[in-house]
XYZ file of C-alpha atoms in Angstrom:
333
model
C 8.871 -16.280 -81.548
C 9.478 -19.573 -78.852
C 11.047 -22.214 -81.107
C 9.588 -25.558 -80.147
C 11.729 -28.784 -80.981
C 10.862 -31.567 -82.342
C 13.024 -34.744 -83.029
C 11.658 -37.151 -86.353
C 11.564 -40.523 -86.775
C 10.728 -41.723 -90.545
C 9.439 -44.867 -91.287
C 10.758 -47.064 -94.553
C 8.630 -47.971 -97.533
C 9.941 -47.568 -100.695
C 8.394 -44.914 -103.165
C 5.807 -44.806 -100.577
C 8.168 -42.387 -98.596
C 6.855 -39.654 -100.951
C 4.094 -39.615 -98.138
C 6.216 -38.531 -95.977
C 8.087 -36.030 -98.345
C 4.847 -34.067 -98.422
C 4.641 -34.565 -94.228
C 8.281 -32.681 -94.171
C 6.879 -30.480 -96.515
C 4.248 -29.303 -94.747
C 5.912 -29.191 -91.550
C 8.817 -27.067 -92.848
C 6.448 -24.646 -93.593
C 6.004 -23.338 -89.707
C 8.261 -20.922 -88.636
C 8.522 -22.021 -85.054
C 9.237 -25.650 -86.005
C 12.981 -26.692 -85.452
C 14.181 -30.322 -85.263
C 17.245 -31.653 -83.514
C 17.814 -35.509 -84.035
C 16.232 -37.436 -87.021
C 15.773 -41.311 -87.441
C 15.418 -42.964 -90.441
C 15.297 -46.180 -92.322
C 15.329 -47.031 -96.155
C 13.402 -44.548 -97.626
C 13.059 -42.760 -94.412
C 16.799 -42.634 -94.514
C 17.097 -40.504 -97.851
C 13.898 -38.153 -96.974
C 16.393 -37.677 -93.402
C 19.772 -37.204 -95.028
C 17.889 -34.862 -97.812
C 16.179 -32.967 -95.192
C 19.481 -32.301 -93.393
C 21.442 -31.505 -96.338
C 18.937 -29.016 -97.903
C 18.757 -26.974 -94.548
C 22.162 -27.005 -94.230
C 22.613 -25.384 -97.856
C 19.340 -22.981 -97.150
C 17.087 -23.413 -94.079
C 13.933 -24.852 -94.237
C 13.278 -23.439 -97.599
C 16.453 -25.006 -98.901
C 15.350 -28.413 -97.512
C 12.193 -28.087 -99.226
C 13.438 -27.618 -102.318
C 16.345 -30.692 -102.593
C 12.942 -32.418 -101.031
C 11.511 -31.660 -104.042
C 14.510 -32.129 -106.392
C 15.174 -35.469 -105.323
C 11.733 -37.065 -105.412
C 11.058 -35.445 -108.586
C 14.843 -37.129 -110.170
C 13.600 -40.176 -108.483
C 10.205 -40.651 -110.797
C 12.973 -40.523 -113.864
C 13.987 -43.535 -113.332
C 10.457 -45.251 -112.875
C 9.062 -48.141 -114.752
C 7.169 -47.342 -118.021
C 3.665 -48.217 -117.429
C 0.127 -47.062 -118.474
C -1.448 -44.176 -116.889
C -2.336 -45.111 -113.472
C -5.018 -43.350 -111.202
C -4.154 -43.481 -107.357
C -7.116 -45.271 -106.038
C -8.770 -47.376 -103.268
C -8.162 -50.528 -104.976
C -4.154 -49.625 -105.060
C -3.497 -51.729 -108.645
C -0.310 -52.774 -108.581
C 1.447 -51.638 -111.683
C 2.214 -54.709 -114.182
C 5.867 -54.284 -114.856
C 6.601 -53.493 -111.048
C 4.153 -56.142 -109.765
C 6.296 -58.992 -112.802
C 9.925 -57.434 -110.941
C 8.922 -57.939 -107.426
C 7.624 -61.761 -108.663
C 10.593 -62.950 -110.079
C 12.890 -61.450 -107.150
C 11.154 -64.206 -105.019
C 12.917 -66.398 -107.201
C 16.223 -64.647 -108.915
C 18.960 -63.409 -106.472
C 20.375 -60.093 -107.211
C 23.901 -61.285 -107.464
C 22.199 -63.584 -110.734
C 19.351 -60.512 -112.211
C 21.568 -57.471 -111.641
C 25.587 -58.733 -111.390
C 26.767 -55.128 -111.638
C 24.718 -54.327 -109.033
C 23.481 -50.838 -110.628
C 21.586 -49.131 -108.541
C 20.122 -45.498 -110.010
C 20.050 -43.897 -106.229
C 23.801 -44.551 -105.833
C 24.206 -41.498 -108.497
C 21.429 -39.067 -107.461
C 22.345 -39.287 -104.230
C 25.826 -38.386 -104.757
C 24.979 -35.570 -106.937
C 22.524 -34.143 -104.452
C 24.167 -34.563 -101.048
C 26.973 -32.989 -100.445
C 28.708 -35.508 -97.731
C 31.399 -33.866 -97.299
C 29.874 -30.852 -95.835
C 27.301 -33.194 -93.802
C 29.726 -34.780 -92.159
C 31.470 -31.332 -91.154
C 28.216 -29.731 -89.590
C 24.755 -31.397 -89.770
C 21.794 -29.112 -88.780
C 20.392 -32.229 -87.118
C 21.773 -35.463 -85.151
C 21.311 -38.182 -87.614
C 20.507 -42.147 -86.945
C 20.341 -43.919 -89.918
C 19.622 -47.536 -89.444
C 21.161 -50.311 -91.305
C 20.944 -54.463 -90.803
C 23.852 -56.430 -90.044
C 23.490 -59.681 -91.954
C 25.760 -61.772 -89.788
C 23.854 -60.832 -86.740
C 20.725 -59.438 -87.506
C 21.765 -56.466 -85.367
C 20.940 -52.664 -85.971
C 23.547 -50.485 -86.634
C 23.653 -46.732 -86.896
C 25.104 -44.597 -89.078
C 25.803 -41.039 -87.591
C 26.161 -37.638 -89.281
C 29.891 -37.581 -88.962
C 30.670 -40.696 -90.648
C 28.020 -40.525 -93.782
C 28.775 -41.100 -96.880
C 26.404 -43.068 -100.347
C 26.955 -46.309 -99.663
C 25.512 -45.629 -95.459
C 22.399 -44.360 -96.891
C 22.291 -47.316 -99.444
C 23.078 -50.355 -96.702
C 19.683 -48.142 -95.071
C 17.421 -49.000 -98.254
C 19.383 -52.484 -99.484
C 16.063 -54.429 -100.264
C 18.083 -58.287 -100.639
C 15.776 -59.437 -103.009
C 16.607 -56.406 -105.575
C 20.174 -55.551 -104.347
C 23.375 -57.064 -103.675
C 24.333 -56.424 -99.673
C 26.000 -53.056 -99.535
C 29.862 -53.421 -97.440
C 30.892 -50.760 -94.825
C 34.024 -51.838 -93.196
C 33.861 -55.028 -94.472
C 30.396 -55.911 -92.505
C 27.790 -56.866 -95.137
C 24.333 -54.791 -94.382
C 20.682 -55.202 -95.849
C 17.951 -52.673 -95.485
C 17.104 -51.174 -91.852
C 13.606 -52.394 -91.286
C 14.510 -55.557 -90.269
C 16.095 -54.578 -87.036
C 14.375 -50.902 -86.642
C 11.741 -48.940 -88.801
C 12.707 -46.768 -87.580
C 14.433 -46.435 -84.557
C 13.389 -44.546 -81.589
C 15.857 -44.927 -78.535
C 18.802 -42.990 -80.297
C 16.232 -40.173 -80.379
C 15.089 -40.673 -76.398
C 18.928 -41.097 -74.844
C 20.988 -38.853 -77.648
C 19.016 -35.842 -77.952
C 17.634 -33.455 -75.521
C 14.683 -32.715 -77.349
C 11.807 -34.326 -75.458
C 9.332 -35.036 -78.259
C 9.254 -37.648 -80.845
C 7.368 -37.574 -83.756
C 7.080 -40.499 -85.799
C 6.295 -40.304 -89.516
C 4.470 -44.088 -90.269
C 4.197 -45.620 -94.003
C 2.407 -49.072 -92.540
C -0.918 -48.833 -90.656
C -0.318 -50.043 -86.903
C -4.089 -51.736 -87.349
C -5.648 -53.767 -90.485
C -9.240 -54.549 -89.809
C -9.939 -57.901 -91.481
C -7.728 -61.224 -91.436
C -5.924 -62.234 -95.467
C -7.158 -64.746 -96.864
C -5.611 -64.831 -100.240
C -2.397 -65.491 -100.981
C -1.308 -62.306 -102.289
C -2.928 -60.864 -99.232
C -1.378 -62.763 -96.894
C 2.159 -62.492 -98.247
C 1.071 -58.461 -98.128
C 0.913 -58.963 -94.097
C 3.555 -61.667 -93.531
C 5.853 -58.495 -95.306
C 4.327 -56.056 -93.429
C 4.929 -58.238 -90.156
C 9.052 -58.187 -91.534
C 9.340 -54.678 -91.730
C 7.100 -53.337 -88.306
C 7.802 -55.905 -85.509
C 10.833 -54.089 -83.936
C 9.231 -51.375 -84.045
C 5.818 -52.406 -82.382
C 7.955 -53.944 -79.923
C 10.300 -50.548 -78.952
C 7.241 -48.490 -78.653
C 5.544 -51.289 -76.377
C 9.100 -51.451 -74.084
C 8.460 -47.277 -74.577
C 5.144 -47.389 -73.037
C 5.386 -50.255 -70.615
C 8.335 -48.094 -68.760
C 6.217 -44.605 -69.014
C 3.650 -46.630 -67.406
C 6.113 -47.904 -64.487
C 7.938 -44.914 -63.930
C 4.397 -42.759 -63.608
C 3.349 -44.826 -60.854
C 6.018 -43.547 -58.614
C 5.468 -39.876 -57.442
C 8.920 -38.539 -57.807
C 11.371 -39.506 -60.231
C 15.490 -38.895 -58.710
C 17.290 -40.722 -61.569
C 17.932 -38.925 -64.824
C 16.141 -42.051 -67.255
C 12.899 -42.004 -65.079
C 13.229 -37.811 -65.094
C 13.920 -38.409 -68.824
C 11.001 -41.228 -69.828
C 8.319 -39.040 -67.575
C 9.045 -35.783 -70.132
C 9.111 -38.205 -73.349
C 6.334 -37.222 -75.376
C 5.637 -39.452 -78.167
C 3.292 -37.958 -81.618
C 2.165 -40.210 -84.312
C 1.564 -39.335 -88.051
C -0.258 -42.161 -89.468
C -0.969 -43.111 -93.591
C -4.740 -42.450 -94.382
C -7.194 -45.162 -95.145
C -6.694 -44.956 -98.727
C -2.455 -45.113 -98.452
C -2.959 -48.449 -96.151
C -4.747 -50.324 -99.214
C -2.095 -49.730 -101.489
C -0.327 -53.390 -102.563
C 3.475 -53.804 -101.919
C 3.955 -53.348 -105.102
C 3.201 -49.768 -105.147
C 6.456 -49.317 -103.479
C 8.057 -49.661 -106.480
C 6.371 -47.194 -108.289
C 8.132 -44.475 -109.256
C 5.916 -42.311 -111.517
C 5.751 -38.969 -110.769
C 2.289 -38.275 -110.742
C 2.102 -41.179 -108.183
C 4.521 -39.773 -106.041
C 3.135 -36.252 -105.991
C -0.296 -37.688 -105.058
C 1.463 -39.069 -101.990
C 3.155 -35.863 -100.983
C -0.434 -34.352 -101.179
C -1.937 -37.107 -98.827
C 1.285 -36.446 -96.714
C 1.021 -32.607 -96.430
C -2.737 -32.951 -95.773
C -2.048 -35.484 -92.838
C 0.200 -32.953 -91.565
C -1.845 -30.058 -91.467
C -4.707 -32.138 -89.779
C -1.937 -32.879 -86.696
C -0.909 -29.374 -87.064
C -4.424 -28.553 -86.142
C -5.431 -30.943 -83.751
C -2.062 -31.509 -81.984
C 0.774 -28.314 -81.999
C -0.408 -27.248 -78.683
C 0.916 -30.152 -77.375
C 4.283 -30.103 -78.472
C 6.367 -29.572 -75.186
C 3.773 -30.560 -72.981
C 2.652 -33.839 -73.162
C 1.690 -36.882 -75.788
C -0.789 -36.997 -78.473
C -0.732 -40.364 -78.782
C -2.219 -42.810 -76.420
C 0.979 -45.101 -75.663
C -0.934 -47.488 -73.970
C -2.270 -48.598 -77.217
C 1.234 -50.569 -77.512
C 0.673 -52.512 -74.808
């Protein structure tokens, strides 16, 4: 059976990466399916790091599975609130929706001093770093903020440890900045969510598919305030990477107008295929506040939207793996 290769790029967003749990899920699930580099940021970061530390303890099944584990510890830890039906009005649970108020107005440093943080110990009992660093099935890019600078900076396989993954999914309104070498660094999707050059110029594989917790297009303008804070945080968290995947398209488009490509980028950005895994209507009208909610039925009703997205690219895109994009790219322009 022809292996065909894919490299991932996961998108951020909080519990709302349970979408994209079921997306793995689904995907793990075809025999002929390998991946070589992954990219992720925040909560793409732990679904990457999880993925590449339960293949490398039992294959795709065994990435399934800590997939599973680690969601499922993950909803322990969630807010105590009524029974909640996942629906198109996406009603932001009370106690999570009251949190996510008064960070607007308490720091971290003042609400949680201690800085406790429940992922710090299920990802160390989970992920065994150690053995990560000594042999990852996959190229990791894990993307982290610089707060001096504002830069991006990637974490790779061989240097991972906890406190990478947590700079990845340091939200600074609910966590004190995580310190790696004494640089201070907040969550990734300010500079990169996620990141798709590392995957283009550090991999051979020649197809990217990117995993997407935000809808690229909302049909109607905000016009109350909780809406339009909704957008002006969406706007944070997607605008670097709206603006690689225009730079992406803009130089496919440049470098197909000439007949023959003789240096290795333009060789390289002519066999880029790009693939797009998007949320579903009813995932885009969830509020921000949603991210924070932790419940396990919630989450396994987003693992069921994400393994039913997958199938339906599956279906309608696997021939194209290897051959050429299933996304228009132009649409980025």
């Amino acid at each position: 059976m022809a292996v065909r290769k894919l490299n991932l790029a996961l998108q951020g967003g909080g519990a709302h990466g349970a979408f994209t749990w079921g997306v793995l899920d689904r995907l793990l699930e075809e025999p002929d399916l390998a991946f070589e580099g992954v990219s992720g940021t925040s909560a793409g970061a732990m679904n990457a790091v999880v993925l590449a530390s339960g293949w490398q303890q039992g294959g795709r099944e065994g990435a399934r599975e800590l997939l599973a584990r680690f969601w499922e510890q993950v909803s322990l830890h969630a807010i105590p609130e009524p029974p909640v039906v996942l629906s198109a009005n996406g009603g932001a649970p009370t106690l999570a929706g009251l949190m996510l108020q008064i960070s607007h107005y308490v720091s971290p440093y003042d609400m949680n001093p201690l800085d406790i943080n429940p992922l710090r110990g299920l990802v160390e009992r989970l992920v065994d770093f150690e053995q990560l660093r000594a042999g990852s099935p996959f190229s990791l890019f894990i993307a982290a903020t610089d707060v001096q600078t504002g830069k991006i900076r990637l974490f790779r396989e061989q240097e991972l440890d906890t406190e990478h993954l947590l700079a990845s999914a340091c939200l600074p309104n609910l966590h004190q900045a995580i310190e790696v070498d004494g640089r201070s660094y907040w969550d990734g999707g300010f500079s990169g969510n996620p990141a798709i050059y590392p995957l283009i110029f550090e991999t051979d594989c020649n197809d990217v598919l990117v995993i997407l917790l935000q809808p690229l297009l909302r049909d109607s303008t905000p016009s109350s305030a909780s809406a339009i804070q909704e957008r002006v945080s969406e706007f944070g968290f997607q605008t670097t990477f709206l603006r690689e995947m225009r730079a992406i398209s803009h130089i496919q488009q440049e470098v197909c107008r000439v007949p023959v490509s003789f240096g290795l980028f333009e060789r390289r950005m002519r066999r880029l295929c790009m693939h797009l895994i998007e949320t579903d209507e009813l995932l885009a009208t969830l509020g921000r506040a949603t991210k924070y909610d932790t419940r396990l039925h919630f989450l396994e009703s987003l693992k069921y939207r994400g393994r039913q997205k997958a199938d339906d690219w599956l279906v309608q895109h696997a021939g194209a793996i290897g051959r050429r994009s299933s996304y228009n790219m132009e649409l980025f322009l």
